[in-house]
CSV table of C-alpha atoms in Angstrom, one decimal:
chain,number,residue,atom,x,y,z
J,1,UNK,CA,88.6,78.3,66.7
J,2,UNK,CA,91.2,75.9,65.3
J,3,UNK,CA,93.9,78.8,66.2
J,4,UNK,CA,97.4,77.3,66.8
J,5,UNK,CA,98.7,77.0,70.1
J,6,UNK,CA,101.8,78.7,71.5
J,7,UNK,CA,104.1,77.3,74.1
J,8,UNK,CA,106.3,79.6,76.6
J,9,UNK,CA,108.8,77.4,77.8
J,10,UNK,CA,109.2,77.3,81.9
J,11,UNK,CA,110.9,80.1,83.0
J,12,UNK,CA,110.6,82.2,79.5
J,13,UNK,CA,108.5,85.1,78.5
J,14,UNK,CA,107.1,86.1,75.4
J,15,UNK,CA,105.8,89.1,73.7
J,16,UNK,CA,102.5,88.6,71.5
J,17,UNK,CA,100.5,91.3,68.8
J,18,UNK,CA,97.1,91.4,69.5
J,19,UNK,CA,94.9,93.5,67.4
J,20,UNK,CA,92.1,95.6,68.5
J,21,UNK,CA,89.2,92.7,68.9
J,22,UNK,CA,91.5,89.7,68.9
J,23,UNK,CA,91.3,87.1,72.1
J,24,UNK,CA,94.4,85.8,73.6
J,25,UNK,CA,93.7,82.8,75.9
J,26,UNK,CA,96.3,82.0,78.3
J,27,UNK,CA,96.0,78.2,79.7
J,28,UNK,CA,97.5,77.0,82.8
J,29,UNK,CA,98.7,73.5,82.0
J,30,UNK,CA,99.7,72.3,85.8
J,31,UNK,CA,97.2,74.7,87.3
J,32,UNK,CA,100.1,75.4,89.3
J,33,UNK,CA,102.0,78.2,87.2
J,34,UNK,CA,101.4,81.7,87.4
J,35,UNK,CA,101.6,83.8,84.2
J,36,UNK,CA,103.0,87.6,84.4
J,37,UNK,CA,100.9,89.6,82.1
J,38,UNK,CA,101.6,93.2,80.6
J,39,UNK,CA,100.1,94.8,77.8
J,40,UNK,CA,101.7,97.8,76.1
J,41,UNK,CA,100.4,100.2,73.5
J,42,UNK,CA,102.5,100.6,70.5
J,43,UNK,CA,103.7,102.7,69.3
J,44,UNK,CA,103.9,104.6,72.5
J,45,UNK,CA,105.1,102.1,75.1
J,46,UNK,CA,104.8,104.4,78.0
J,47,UNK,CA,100.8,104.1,77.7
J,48,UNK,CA,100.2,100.7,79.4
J,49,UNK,CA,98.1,98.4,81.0
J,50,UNK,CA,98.3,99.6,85.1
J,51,UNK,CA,97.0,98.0,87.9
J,52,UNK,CA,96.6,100.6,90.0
J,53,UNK,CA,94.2,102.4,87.4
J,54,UNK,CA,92.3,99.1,86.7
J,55,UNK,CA,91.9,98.6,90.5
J,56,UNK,CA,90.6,102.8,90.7
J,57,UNK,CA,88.6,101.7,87.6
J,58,UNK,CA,86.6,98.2,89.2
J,59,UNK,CA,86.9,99.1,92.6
J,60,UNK,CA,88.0,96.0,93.3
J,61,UNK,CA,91.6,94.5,94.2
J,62,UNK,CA,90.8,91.5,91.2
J,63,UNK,CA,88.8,91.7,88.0
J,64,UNK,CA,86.1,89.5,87.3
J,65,UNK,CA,85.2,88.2,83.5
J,66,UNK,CA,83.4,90.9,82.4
J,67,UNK,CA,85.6,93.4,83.2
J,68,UNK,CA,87.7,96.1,81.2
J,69,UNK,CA,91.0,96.7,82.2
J,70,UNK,CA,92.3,100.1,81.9
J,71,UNK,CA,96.0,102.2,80.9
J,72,UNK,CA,98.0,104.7,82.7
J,73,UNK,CA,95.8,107.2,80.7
J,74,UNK,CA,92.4,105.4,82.1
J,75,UNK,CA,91.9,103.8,78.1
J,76,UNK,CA,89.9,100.2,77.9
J,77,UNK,CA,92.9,98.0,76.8
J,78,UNK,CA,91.6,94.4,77.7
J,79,UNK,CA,88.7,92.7,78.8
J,80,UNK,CA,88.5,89.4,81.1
J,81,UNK,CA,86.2,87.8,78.7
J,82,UNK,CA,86.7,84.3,80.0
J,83,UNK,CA,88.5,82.7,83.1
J,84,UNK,CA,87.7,78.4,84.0
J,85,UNK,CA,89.4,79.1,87.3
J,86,UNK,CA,88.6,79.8,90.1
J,87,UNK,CA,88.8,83.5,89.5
J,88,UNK,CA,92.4,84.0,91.6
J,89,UNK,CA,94.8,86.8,90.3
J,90,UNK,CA,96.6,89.1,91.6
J,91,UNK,CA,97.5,92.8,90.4
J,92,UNK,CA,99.3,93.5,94.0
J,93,UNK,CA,102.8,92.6,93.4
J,94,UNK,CA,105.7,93.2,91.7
J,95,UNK,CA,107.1,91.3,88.8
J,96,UNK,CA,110.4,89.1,90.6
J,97,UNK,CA,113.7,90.4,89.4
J,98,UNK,CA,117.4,89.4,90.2
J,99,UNK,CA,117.5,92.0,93.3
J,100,UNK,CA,114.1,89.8,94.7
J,101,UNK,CA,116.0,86.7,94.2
J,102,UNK,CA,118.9,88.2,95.9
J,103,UNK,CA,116.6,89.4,98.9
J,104,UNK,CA,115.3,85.4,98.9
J,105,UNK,CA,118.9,84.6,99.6
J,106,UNK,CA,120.4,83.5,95.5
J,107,UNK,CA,123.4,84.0,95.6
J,108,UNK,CA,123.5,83.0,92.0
J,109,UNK,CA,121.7,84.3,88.7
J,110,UNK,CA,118.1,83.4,88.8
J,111,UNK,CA,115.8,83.6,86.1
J,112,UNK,CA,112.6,86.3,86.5
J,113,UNK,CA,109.6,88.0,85.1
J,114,UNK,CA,111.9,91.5,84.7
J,115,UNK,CA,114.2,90.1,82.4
J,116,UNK,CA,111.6,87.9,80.7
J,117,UNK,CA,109.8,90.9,79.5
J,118,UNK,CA,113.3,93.0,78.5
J,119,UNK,CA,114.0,90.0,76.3
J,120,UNK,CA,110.3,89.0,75.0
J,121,UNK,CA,109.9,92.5,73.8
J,122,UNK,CA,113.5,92.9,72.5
J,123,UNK,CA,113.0,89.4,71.0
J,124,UNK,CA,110.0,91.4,68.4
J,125,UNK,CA,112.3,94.5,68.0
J,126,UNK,CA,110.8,96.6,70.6
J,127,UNK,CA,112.9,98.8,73.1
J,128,UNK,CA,111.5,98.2,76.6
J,129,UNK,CA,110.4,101.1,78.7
J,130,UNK,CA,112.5,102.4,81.4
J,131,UNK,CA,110.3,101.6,83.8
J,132,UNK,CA,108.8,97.9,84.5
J,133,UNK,CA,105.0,98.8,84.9
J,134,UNK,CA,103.0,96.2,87.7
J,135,UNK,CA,102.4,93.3,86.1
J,136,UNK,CA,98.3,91.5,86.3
J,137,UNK,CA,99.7,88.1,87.8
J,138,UNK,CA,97.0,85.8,86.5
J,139,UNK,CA,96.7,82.6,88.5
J,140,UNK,CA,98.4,84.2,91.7
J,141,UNK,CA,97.1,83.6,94.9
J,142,UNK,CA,98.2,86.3,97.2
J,143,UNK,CA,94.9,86.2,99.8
J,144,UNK,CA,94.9,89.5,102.2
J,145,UNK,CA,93.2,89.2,105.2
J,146,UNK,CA,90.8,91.8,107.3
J,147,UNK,CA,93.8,93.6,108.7
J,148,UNK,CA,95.5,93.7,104.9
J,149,UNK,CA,98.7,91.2,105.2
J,150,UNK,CA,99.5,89.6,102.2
J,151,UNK,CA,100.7,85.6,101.7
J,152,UNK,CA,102.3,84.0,98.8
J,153,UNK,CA,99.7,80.7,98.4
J,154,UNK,CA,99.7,78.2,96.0
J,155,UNK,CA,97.1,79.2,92.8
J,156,UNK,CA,93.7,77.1,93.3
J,157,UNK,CA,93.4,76.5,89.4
J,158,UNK,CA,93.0,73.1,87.8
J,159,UNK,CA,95.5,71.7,84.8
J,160,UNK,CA,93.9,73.0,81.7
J,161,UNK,CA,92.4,76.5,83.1
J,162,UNK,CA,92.3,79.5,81.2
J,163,UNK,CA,91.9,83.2,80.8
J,164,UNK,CA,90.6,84.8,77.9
J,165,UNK,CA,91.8,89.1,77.5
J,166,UNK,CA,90.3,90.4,74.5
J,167,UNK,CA,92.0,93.4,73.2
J,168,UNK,CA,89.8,96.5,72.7
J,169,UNK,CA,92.8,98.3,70.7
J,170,UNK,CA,96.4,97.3,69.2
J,171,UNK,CA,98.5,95.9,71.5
J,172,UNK,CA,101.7,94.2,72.7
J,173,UNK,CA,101.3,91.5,75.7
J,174,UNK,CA,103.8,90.1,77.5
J,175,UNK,CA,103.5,86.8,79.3
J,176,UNK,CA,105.9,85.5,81.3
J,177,UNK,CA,106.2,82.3,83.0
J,178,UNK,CA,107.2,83.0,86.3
J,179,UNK,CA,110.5,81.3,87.4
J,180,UNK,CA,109.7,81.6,91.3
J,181,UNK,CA,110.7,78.5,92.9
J,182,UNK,CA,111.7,79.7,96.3
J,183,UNK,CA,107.8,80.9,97.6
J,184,UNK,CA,104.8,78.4,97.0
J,185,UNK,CA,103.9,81.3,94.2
J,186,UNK,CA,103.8,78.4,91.3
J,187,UNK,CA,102.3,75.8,93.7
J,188,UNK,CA,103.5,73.2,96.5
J,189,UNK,CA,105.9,71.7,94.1
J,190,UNK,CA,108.4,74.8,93.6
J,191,UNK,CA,108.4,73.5,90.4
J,192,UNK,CA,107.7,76.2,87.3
J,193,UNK,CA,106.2,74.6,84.3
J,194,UNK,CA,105.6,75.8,80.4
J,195,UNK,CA,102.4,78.2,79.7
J,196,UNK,CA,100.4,77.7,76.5
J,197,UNK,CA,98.1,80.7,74.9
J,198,UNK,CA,96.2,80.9,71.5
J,199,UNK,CA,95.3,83.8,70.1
J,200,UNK,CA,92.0,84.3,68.1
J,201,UNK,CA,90.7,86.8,65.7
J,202,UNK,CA,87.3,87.7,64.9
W,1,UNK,CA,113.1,120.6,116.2
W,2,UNK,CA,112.5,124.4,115.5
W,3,UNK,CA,112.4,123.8,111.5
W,4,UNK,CA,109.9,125.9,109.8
W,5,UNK,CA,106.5,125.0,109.0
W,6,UNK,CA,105.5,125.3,105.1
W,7,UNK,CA,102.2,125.1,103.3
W,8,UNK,CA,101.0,123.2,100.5
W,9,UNK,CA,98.4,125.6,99.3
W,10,UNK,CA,95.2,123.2,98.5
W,11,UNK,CA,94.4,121.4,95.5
W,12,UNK,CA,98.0,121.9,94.5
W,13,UNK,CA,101.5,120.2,95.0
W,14,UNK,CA,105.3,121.3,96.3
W,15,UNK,CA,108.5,118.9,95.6
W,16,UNK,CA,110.6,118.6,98.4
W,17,UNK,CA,114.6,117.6,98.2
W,18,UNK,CA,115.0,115.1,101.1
W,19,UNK,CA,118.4,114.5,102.1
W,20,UNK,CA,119.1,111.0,103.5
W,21,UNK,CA,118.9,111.0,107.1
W,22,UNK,CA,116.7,113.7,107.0
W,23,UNK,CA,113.0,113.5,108.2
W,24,UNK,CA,110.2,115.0,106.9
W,25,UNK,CA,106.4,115.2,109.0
W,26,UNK,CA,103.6,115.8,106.7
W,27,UNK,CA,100.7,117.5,109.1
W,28,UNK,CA,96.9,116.9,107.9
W,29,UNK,CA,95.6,120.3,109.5
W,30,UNK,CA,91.9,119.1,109.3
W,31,UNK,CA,92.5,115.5,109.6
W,32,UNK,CA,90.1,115.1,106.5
W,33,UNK,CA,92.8,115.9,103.9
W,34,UNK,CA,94.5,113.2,101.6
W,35,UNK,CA,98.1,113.8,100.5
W,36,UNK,CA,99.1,112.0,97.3
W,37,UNK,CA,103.3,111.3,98.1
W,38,UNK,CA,106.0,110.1,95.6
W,39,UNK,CA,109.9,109.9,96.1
W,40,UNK,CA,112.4,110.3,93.6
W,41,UNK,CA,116.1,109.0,93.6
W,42,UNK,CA,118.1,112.0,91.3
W,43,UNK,CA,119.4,111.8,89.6
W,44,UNK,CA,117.9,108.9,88.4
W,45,UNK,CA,114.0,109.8,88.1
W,46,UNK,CA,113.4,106.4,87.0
W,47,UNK,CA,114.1,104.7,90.1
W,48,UNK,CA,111.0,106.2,92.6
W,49,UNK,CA,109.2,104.6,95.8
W,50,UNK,CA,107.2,101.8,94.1
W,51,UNK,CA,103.6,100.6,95.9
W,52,UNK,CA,103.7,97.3,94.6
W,53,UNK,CA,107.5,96.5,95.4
W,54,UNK,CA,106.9,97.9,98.9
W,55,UNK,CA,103.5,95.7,99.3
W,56,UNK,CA,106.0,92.5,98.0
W,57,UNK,CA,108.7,93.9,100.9
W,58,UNK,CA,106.4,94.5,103.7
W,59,UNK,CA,103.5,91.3,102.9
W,60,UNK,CA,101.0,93.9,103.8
W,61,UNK,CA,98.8,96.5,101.9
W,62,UNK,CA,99.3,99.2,104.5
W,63,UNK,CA,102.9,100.4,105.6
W,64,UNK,CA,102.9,100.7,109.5
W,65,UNK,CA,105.3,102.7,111.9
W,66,UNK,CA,108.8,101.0,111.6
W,67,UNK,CA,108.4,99.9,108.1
W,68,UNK,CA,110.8,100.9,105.4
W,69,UNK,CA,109.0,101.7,102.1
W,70,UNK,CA,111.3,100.2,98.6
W,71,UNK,CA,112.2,102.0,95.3
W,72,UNK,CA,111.3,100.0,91.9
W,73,UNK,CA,114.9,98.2,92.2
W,74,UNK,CA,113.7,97.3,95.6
W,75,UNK,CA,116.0,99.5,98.0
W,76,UNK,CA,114.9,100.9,101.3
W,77,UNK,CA,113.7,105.0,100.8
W,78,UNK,CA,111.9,105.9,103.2
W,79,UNK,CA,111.1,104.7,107.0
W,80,UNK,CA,107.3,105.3,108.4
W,81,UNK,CA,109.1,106.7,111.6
W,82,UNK,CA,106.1,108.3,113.2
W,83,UNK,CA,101.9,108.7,112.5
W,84,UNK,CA,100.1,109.9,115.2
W,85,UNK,CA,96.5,109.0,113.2
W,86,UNK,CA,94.8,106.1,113.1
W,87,UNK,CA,97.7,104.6,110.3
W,88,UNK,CA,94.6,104.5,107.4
W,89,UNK,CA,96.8,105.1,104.5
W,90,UNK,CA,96.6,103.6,100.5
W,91,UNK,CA,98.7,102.2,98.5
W,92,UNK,CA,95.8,100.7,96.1
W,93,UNK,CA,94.5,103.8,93.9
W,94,UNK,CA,96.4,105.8,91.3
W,95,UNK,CA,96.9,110.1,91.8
W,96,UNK,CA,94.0,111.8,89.9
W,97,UNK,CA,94.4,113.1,86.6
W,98,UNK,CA,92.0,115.1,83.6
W,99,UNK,CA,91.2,111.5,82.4
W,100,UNK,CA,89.5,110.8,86.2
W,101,UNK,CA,87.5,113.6,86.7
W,102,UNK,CA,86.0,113.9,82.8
W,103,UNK,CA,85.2,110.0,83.9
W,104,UNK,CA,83.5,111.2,86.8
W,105,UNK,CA,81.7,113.8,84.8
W,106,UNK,CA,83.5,117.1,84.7
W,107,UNK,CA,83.4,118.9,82.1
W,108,UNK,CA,85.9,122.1,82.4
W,109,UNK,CA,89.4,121.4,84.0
W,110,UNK,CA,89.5,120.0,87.5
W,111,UNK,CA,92.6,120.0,88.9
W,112,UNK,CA,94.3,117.1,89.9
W,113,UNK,CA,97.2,115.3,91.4
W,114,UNK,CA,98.7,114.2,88.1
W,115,UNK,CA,99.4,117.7,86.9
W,116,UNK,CA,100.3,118.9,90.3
W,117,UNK,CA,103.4,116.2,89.9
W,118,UNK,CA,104.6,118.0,86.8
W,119,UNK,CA,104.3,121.2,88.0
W,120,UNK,CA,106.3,120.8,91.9
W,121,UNK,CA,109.1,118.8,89.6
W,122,UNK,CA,109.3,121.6,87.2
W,123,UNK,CA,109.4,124.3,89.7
W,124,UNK,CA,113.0,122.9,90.9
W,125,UNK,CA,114.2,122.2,87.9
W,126,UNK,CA,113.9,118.4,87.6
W,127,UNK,CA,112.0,116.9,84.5
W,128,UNK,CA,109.7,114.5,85.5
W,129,UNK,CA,109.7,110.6,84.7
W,130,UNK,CA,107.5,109.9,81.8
W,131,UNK,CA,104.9,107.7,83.6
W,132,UNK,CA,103.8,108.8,86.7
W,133,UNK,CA,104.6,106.1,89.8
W,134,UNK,CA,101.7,105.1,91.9
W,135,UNK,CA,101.8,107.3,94.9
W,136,UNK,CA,101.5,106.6,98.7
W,137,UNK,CA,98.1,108.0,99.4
W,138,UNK,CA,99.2,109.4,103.1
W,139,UNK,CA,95.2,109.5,105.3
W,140,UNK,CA,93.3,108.0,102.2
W,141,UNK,CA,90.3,105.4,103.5
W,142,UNK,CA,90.3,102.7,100.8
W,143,UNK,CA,88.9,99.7,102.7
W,144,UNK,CA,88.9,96.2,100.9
W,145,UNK,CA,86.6,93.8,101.8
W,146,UNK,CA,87.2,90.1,101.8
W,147,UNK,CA,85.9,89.4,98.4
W,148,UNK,CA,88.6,92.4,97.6
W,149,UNK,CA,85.6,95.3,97.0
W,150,UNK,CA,87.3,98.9,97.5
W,151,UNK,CA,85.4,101.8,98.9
W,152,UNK,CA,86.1,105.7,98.5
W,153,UNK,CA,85.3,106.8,102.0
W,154,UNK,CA,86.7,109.8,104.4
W,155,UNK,CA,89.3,109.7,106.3
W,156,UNK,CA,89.5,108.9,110.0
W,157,UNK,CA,92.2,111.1,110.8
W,158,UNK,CA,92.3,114.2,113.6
W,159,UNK,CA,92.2,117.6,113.3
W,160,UNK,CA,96.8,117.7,113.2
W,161,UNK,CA,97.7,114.0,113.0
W,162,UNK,CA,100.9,114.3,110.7
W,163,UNK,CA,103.3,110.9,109.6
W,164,UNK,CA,107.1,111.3,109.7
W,165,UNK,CA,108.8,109.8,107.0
W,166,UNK,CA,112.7,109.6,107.2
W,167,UNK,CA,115.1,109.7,104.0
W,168,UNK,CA,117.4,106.6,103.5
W,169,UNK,CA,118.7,108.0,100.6
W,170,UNK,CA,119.2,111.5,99.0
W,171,UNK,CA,115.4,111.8,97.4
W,172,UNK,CA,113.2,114.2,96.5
W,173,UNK,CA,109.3,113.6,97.3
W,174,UNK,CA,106.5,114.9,96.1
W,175,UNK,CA,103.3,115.9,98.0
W,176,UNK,CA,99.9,117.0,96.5
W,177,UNK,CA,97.0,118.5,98.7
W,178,UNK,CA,94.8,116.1,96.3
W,179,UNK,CA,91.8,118.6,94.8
W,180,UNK,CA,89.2,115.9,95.0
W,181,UNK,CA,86.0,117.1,95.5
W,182,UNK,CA,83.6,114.7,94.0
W,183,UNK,CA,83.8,111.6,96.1
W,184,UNK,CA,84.4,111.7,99.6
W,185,UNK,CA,88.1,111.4,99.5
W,186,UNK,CA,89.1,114.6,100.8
W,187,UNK,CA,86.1,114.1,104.0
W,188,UNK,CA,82.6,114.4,104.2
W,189,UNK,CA,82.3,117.9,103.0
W,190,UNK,CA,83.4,117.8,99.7
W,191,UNK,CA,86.5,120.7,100.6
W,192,UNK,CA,90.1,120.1,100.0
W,193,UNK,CA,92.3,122.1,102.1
W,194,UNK,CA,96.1,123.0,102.4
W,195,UNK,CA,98.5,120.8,104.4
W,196,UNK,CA,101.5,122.1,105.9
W,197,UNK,CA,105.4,120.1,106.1
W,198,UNK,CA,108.0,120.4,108.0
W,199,UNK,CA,112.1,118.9,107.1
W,200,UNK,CA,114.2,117.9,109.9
W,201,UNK,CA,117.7,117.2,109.8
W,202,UNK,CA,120.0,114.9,112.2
């Protein structure tokens, strides 16, 4: 298990290979940042890891270690084999782009998960899909109460947590470190950090 | 309001052009039937009414009368302007598909809400998007719990409770009479039935 580890600069994304039975682990240095995840299926990128098919899949609105998480075509893709935190992730909401920063009142450019995964995947020489699927938003706290309103919390991780996906066939993941600094999304600070991840092969 | 009254035959689907400012009531004749809903921006297929960017708009899992449901680039499509049932509607689960019901054990063809899609865009002529969006689920009865469990249960809509939702935009949406009739989706007894629609212009 002496497998290098990766850094994602604040603010950046990042596209990864993982082969069928390889582990990526995805640690939360602050605690406080939350990491966009997708997972794509080359060669055809329109088969991808979707939230609302994992969430049919589970029944449940967050997946647990143990779990497989699924494709637009209902395929295993990735299972939570490993999480330290406190088990809060969200696979409600959609991946920030510049029309959300505009919305939050930016005038100017701000950076975001949209364009973080259009240049991660181009970075590897793949052509992005036309379509951004939902991203898992590991380490976001987004709490819904009885009645079903949504906040934007703080995560409850601890400096040094960590997920661990294992992937049940080839794919692409995308992380990105998510630039919001406007919402307490990446913690009381408003302050996005770096993301590390390591990736492991059997 | 004399507009004619059309049928969506059950356990298949009709695609409706929607001009802006138009409304459109979708009536639930038995009050037990589910109606899978999409809406398309031609001629631009890839832009469509996105669950998880109109979850991010509203803060809420559940759109309620007055709220404006958002396209994937975040702009307002369609306004909740009316639901005379008891407002249980999802936004959680995907549209049924082959891959679902050989899951839940089926063996022969079932149909199913995915296909349905294809077909009402094909009979007018539009080719449809490569990956299907996550539909509105108009009367589905997914309660979450607090620890986020979901549950497949009837609906608690009347015999004739119908929603109105009004165009902002020029759109086309999409509505499948879903054919499930394995878990309790469609009601108690297992029986999908038609649902009818009426389009009303300013």
């Amino acid at each position: 298990m002496s497998a290098p580890t990766h850094t994602v600069p604040a603010r950046s994304g990042r596209a990864v290979p993982l082969p069928a039975g390889a582990t990526l682990e995805i640690i939360n240095p602050t605690g406080d940042q939350v990491v966009d995840t997708w997972a794509l299926c080359p060669p055809d990128l329109d088969e991808h890891l979707s939230m609302e098919h994992t969430r049919t899949a589970l029944g449940r609105l967050v997946p647990r270690v143990g779990d497989t998480l699924v494709s637009d075509r209902r395929r295993p893709l990735l299972t939570l084999a490993a999480d330290t935190s406190p088990g809060v992730h969200d696979t409600l909401i959609a991946a920030c782009d510049v029309a959300r920063y505009r919305l939050l009142g930016c005038v100017d450019h701000h950076d975001n998960c949209h364009d973080n995964f259009h240049h991660a995947l181009r970075e590897i020489d793949l052509a992005p899909p036309p379509v951004l699927p939902a991203p898992l938003n590991l380490f976001m706290n987004v709490p819904w109460s009885a009645d079903g309103e949504l906040t934007f919390a703080a995560p409850p991780a601890r400096p040094g947590d960590h997920v661990q996906l294992r992937a049940e066939v080839d794919l692409v993941v995308v992380l990105s470190a998510c630039p919001q600094d406007i919402l307490p999304v990446n913690g009381r600070h408003l302050t996005p950090t770096e993301i590390h991840y390591r990736v492991t092969t059997p």
